[in-house]
Tab-separated table of C-alpha atoms in Angstrom:
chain	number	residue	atom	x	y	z
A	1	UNK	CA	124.600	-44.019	78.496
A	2	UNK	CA	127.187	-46.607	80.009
A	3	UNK	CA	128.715	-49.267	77.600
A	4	UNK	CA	129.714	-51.101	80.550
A	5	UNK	CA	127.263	-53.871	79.458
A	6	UNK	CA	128.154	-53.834	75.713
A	7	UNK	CA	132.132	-53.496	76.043
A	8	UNK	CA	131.938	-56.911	77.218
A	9	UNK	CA	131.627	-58.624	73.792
A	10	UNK	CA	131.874	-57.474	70.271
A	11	UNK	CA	128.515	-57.949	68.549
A	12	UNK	CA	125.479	-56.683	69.889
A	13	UNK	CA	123.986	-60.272	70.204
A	14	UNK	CA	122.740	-61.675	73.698
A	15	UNK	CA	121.947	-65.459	73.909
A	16	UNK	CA	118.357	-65.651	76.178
A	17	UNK	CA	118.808	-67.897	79.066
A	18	UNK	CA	116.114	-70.538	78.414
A	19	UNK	CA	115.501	-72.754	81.513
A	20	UNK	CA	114.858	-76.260	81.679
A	21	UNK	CA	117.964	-77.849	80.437
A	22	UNK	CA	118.313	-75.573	77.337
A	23	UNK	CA	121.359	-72.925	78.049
A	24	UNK	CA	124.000	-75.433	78.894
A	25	UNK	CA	127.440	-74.384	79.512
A	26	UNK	CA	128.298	-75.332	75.758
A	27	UNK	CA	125.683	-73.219	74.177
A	28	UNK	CA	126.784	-70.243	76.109
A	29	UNK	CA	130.408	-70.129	75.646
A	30	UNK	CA	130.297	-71.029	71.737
A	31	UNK	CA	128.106	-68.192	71.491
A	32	UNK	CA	131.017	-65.962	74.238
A	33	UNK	CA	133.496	-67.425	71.775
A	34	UNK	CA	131.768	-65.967	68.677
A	35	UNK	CA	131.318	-62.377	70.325
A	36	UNK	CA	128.105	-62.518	71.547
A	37	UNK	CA	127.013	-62.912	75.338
A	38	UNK	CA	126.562	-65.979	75.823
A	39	UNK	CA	123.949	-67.111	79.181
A	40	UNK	CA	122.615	-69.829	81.936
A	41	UNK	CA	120.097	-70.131	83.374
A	42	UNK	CA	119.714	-70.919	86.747
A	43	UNK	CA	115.994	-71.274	87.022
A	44	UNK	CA	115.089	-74.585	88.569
A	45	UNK	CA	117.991	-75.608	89.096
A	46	UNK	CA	119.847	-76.418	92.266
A	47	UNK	CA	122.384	-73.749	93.841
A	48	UNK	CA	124.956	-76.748	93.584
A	49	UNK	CA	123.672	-77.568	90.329
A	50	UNK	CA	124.197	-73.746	89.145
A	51	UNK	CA	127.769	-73.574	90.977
A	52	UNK	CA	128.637	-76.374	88.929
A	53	UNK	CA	127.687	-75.055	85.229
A	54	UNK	CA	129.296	-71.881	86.234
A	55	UNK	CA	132.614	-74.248	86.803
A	56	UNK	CA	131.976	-75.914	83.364
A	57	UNK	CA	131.396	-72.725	81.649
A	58	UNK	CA	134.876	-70.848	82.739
A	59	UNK	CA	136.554	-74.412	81.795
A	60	UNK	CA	135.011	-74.101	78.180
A	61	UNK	CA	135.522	-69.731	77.917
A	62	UNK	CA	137.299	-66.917	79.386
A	63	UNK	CA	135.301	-65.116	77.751
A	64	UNK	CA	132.367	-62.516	79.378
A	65	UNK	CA	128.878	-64.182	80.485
A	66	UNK	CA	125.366	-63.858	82.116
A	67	UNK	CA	123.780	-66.176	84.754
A	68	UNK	CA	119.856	-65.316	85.018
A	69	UNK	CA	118.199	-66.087	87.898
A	70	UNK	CA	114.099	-66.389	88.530
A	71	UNK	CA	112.881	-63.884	91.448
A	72	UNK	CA	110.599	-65.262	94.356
A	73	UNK	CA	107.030	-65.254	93.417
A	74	UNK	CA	104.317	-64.011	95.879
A	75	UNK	CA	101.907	-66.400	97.296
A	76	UNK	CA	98.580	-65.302	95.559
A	77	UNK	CA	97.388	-68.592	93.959
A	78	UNK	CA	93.765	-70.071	94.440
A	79	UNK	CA	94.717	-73.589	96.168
A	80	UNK	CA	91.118	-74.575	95.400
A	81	UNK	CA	92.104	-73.517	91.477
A	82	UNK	CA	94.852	-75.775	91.617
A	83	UNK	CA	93.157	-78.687	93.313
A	84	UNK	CA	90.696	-78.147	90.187
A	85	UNK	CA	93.292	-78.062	87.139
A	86	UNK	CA	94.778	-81.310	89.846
A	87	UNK	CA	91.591	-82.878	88.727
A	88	UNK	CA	91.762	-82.029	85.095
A	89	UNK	CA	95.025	-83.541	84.648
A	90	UNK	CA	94.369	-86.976	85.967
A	91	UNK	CA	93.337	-88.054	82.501
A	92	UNK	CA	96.686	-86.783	81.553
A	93	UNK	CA	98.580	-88.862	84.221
A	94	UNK	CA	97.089	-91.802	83.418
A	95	UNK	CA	97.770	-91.402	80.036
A	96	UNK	CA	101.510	-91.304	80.566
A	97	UNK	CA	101.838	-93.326	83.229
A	98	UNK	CA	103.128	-91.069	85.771
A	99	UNK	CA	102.241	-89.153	88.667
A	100	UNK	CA	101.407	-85.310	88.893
A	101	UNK	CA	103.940	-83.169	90.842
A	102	UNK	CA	103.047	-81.956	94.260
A	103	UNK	CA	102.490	-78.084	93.159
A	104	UNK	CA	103.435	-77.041	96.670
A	105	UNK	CA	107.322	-77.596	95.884
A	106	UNK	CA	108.324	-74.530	96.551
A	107	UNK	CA	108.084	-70.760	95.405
A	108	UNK	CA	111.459	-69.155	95.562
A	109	UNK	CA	113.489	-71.233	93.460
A	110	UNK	CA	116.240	-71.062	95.723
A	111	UNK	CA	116.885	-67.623	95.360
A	112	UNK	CA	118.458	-66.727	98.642
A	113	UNK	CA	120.973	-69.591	98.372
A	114	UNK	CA	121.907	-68.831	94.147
A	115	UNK	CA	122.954	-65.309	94.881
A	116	UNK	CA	124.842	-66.554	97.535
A	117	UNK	CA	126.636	-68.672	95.044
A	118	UNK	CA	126.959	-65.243	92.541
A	119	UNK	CA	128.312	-63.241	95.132
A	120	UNK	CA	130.685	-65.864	95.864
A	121	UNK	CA	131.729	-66.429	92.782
A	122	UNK	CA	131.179	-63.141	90.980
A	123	UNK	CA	130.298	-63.523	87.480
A	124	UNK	CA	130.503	-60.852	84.229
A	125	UNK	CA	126.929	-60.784	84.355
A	126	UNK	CA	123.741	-61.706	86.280
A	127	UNK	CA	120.028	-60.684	84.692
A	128	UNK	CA	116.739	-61.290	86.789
A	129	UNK	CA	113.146	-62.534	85.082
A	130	UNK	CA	109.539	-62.157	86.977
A	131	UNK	CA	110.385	-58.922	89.005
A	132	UNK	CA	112.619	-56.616	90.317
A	133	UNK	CA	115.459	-57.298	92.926
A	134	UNK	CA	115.997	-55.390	96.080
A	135	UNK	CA	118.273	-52.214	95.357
A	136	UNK	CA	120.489	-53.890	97.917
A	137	UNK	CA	120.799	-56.915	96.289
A	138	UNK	CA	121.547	-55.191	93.037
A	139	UNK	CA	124.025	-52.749	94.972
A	140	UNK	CA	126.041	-56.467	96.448
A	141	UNK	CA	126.350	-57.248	92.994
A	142	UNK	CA	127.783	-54.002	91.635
A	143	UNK	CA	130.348	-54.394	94.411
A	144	UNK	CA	131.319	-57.603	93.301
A	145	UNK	CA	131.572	-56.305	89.612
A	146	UNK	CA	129.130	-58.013	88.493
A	147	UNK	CA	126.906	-55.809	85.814
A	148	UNK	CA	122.749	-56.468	86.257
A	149	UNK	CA	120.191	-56.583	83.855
A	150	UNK	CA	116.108	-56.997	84.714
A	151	UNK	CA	113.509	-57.847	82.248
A	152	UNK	CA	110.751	-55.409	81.557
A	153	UNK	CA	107.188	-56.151	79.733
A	154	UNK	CA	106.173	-52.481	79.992
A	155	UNK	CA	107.316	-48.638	80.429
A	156	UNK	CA	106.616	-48.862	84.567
A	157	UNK	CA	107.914	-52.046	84.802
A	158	UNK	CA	111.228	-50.401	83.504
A	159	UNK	CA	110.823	-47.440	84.856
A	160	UNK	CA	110.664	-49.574	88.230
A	161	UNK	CA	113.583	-51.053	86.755
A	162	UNK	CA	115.727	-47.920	86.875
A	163	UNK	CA	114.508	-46.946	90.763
A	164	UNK	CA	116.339	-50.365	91.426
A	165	UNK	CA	119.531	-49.306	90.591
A	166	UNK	CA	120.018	-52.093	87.603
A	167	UNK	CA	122.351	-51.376	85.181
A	168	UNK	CA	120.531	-52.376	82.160
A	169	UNK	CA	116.817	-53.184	81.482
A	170	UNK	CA	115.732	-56.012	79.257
A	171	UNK	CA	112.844	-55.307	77.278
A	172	UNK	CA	111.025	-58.393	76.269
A	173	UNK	CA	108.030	-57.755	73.424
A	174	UNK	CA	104.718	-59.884	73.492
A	175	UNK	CA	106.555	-61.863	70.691
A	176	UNK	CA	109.118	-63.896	72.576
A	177	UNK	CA	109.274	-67.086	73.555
A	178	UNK	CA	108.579	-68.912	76.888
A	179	UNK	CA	107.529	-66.803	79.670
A	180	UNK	CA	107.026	-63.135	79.627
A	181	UNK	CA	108.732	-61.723	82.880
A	182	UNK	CA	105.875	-59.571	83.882
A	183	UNK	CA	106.754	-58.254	87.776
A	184	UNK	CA	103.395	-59.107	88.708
A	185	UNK	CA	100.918	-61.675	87.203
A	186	UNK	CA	97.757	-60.136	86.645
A	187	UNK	CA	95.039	-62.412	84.772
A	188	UNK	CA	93.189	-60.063	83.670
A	189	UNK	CA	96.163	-58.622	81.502
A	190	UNK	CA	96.395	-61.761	79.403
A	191	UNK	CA	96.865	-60.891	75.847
A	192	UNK	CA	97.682	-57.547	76.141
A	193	UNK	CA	101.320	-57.397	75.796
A	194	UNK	CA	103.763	-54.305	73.965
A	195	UNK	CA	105.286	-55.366	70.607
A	196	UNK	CA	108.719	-54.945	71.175
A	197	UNK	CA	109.808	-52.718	68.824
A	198	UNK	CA	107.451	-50.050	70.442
A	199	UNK	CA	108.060	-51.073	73.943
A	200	UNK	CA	112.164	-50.245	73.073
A	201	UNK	CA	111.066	-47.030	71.532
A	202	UNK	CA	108.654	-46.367	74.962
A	203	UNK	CA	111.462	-47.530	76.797
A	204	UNK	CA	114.147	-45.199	75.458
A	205	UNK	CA	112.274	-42.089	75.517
A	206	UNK	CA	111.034	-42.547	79.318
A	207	UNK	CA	114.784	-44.431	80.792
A	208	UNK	CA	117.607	-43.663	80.476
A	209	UNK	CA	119.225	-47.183	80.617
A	210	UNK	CA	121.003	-49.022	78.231
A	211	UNK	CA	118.166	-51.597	76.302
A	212	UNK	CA	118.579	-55.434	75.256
A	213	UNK	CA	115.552	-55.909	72.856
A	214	UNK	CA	114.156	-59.681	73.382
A	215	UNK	CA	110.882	-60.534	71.541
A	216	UNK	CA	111.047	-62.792	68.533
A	217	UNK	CA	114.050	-61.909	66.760
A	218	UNK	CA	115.594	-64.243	64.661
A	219	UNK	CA	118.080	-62.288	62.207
A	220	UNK	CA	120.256	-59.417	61.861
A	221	UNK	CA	118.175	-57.359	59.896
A	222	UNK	CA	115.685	-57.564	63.171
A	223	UNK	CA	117.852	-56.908	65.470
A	224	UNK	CA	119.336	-53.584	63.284
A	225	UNK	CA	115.920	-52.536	63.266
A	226	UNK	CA	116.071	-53.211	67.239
A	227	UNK	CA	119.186	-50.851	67.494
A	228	UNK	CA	117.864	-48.173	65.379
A	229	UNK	CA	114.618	-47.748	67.611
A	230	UNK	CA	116.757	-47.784	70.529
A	231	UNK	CA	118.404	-50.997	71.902
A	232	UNK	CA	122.019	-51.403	72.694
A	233	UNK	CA	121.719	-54.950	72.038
A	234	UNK	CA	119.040	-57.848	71.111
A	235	UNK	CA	118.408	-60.877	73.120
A	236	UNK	CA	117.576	-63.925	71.041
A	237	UNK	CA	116.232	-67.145	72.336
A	238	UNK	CA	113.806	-69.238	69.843
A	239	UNK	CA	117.123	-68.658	67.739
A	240	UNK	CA	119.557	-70.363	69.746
A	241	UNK	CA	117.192	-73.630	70.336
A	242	UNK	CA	117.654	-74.886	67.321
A	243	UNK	CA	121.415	-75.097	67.017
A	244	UNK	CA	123.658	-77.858	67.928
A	245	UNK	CA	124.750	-77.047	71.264
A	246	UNK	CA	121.314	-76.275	72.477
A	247	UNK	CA	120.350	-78.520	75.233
A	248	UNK	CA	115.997	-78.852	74.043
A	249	UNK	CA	115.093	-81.816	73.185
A	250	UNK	CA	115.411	-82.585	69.713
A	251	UNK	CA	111.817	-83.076	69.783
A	252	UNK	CA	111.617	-79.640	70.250
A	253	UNK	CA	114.149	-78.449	68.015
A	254	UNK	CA	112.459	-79.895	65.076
A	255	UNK	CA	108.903	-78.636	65.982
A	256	UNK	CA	110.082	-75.746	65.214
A	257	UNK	CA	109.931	-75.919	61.609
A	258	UNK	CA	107.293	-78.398	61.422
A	259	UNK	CA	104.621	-77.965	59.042
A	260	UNK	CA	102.697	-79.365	61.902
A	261	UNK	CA	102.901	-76.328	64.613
A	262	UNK	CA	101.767	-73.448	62.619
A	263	UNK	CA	101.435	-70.909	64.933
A	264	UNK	CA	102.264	-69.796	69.208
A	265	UNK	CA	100.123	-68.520	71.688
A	266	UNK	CA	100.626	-67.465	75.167
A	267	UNK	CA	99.473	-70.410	77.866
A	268	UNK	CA	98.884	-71.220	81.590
A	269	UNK	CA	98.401	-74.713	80.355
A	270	UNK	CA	102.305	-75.881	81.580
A	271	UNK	CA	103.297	-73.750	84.167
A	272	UNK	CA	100.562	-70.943	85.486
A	273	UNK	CA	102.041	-68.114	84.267
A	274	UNK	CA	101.830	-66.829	80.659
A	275	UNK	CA	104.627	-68.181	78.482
A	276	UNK	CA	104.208	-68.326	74.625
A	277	UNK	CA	105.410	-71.751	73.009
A	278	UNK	CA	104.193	-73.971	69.833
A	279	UNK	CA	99.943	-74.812	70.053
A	280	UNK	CA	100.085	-78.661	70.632
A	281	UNK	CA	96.864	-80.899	72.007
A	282	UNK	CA	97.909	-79.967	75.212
A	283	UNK	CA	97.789	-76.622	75.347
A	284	UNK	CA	94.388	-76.515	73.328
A	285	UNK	CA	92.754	-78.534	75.608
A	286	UNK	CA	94.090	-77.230	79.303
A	287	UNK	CA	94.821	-73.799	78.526
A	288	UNK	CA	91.563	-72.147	78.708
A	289	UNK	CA	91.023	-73.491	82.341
A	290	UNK	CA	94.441	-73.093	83.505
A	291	UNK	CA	94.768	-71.259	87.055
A	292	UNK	CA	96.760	-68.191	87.440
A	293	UNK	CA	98.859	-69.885	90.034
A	294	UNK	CA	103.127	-69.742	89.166
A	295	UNK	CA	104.683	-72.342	90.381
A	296	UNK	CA	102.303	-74.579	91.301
A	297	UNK	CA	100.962	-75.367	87.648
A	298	UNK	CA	105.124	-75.674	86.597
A	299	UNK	CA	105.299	-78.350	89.348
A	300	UNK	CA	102.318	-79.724	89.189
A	301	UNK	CA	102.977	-80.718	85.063
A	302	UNK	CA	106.459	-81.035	85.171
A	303	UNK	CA	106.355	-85.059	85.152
A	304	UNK	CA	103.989	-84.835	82.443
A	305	UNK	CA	106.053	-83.070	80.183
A	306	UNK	CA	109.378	-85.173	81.388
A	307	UNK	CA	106.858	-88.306	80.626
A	308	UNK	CA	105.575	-86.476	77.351
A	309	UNK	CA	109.381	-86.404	76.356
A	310	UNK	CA	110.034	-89.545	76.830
A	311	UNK	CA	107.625	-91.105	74.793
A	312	UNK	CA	108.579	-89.287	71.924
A	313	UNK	CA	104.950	-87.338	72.275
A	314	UNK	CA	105.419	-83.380	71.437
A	315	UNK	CA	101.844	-82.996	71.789
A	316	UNK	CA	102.172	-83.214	75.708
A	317	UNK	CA	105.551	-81.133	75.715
A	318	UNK	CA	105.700	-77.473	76.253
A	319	UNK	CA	107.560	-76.276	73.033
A	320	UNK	CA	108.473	-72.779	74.123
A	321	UNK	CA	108.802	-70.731	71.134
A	322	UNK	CA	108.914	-67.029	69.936
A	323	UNK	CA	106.578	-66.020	67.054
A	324	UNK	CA	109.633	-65.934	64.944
A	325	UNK	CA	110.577	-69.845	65.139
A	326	UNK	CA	109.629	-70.845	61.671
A	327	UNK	CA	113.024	-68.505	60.690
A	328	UNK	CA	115.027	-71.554	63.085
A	329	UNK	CA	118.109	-72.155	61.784
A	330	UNK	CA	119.945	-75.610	62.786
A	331	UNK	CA	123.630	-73.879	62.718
A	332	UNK	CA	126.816	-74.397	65.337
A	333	UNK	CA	125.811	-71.818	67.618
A	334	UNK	CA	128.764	-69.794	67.210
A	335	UNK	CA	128.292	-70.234	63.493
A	336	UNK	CA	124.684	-68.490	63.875
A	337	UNK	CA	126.349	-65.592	65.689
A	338	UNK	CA	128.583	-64.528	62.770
A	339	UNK	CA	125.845	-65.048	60.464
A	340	UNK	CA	123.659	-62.854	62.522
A	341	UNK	CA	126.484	-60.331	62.831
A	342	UNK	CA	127.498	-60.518	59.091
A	343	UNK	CA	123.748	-59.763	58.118
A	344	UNK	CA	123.489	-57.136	60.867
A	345	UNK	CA	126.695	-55.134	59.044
A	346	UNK	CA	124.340	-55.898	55.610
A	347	UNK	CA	121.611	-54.190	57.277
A	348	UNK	CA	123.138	-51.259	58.472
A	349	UNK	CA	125.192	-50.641	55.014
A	350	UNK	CA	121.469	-50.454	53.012
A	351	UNK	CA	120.079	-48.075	56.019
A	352	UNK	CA	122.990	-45.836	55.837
A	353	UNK	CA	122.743	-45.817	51.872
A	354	UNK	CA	119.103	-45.290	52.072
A	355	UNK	CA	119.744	-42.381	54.481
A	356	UNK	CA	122.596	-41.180	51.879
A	357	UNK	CA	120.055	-41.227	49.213
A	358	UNK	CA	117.434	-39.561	50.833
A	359	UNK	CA	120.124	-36.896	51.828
A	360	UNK	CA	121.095	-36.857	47.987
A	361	UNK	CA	117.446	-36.186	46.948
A	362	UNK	CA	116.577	-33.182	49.368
């Protein structure tokens, strides 16, 4: 297997690229600057927008980092569905004074135009959430020396992965936060997503890719176990929101640990496509009749939750979170890296004297 990917920085610890205003250019290189791999994300923003963090990143780092970008989506929604959930939502939109979004916005996310800007300004790395790229896009990249990475929910999906050409797959367990990057959105899959730990093991036996385990991890005894079943690296989001240099709201960052949210589930409720976060009001009472329809529900809410936000109301926010997020630790984000790191080396010592042991006894 290459180390290509995992040469670039010293610990085995990937910062998720959480859109929305979350992986900011300081988050990722204080996390570069620890070791790890530190990410953006470029999903909904603006090519300009992205061209610009990218400047404000290399002024903060020279160290290695990832830029993911969201793939085009196919148009399969119900526009009578979404005319429906429209409907449902007025309440909401009254409530917070606001209008809803027009949830015909736009599908690709700019796509075309943001690996324009990657190409053009090659960076270390550039990973890819809610499909798989053309083998010709991934082949531009590898040209440019830029390493790629594609998120996988299941063996095919990274065994479709590997047929791409990528150089890495991402596998991301039911347990993570935000939304799962299925390739293709299929309703009637809801709820039936791979733990991660035996998607990596799937994953390892059937591809022959380096893995980066992402699925609810939240310290380095986790993401030992990660390595040991067959990961080259873990991906950690839920993690990373709650440090200092995270860009969530700080509404957000102390839901986390509030007695309040007990427990995540997976929801349409915010955006149309399943995404696990914190259960608020919101999602209880619009996520059983949310449409299937990615990204009309994300535009179609998206003034709700900025209005949500504003008035200091979590219960209207969508609070992303992996199941893990009561372990949240509000550390400098490069702090949280050598922590992870130092109990990562912990980890590994008691495995290896464990093994030693057992070798002892026989």
């Amino acid at each position: 297997m290459s180390s290509a990917l995992t040469d670039l920085f010293p610990h085995p610890i990937v910062q998720a690229p959480m859109a929305g205003g979350v992986s900011v250019p300081q988050l990722a290189a204080a996390v570069s600057d620890a070791g790890g791999l530190g990410f953006l994300a470029a999903g909904y923003k603006t090519a300009d927008g992205l061209y610009q963090e990218i400047k404000q990143l290399r002024g903060l780092t020279n160290r290695p980092f990832g830029v993911n970008v969201f793939m085009p989506q196919p148009e399969y929604a119900d526009p009578s569905a979404v005319d429906v959930y429209a409907h449902q939502l007025a309440g909401e939109a009254a409530w917070y004074e606001t209008e809803l979004g027009d949830p015909d916005s736009g599908r690709d996310d700019g796509y075309d135009v943001k690996l324009a800007v990657l190409l053009d300004n090659p960076v270390p790395v550039v990973s890819f959430h809610f499909g798989v790229p053309a083998r010709e896009v991934l082949e531009s990249f590898r040209r440019a020396g830029t390493l790629t990475l594609v998120t996988a929910t299941t063996v095919e999906e990274a065994l479709a992965v590997r047929r791409a050409g990528a150089d890495a797959v991402i596998a991301q367990g039911v347990e993570a936060g935000g939304h799962q990057g299925t390739h293709r959105d299929i309703p009637e899959n809801d709820g039936s997503g791979i733990g991660l730990l035996s998607l990596v093991a799937q994953i390892r036996e059937t591809v022959d890719l380096p893995i980066v385990a992402a699925g609810g991890i939240m310290r380095g005894g986790q993401i030992a176990a990660a390595l040991a079943a067959g990961a080259s690296a873990a991906q950690l989001g839920t993690a990373f929101l709650a440090t200092a240099e995270s860009g969530a709201n700080a509404l957000h960052k102390r839901a986390l640990t509030n007695p309040l949210f007990t427990r995540t589930e997976l929801t349409r409720a915010f955006s149309g496509r399943p995404a696990r976060g914190l259960v608020n009001r919101f999602m209880r009472e619009h996520g059983p009749y949310a449409p299937a329809a990615y990204p009309e529900v994300h535009h179609l809410t998206s003034p709700l939750r900025k209005a949500a936000a504003k008035a200091g109301d979590a219960q209207g926010m969508a609070l992303w979170a992996g199941q893990g997020h009561r372990m949240a630790r509000e550390l400098p984000a490069g702090q949280l890296v050598e922590v992870l790191a130092a109990e990562l080396a912990d980890a590994r010592t008691a495995l290896s004297a464990l093994s030693q042991a057992g070798g002892d006894v026989r």
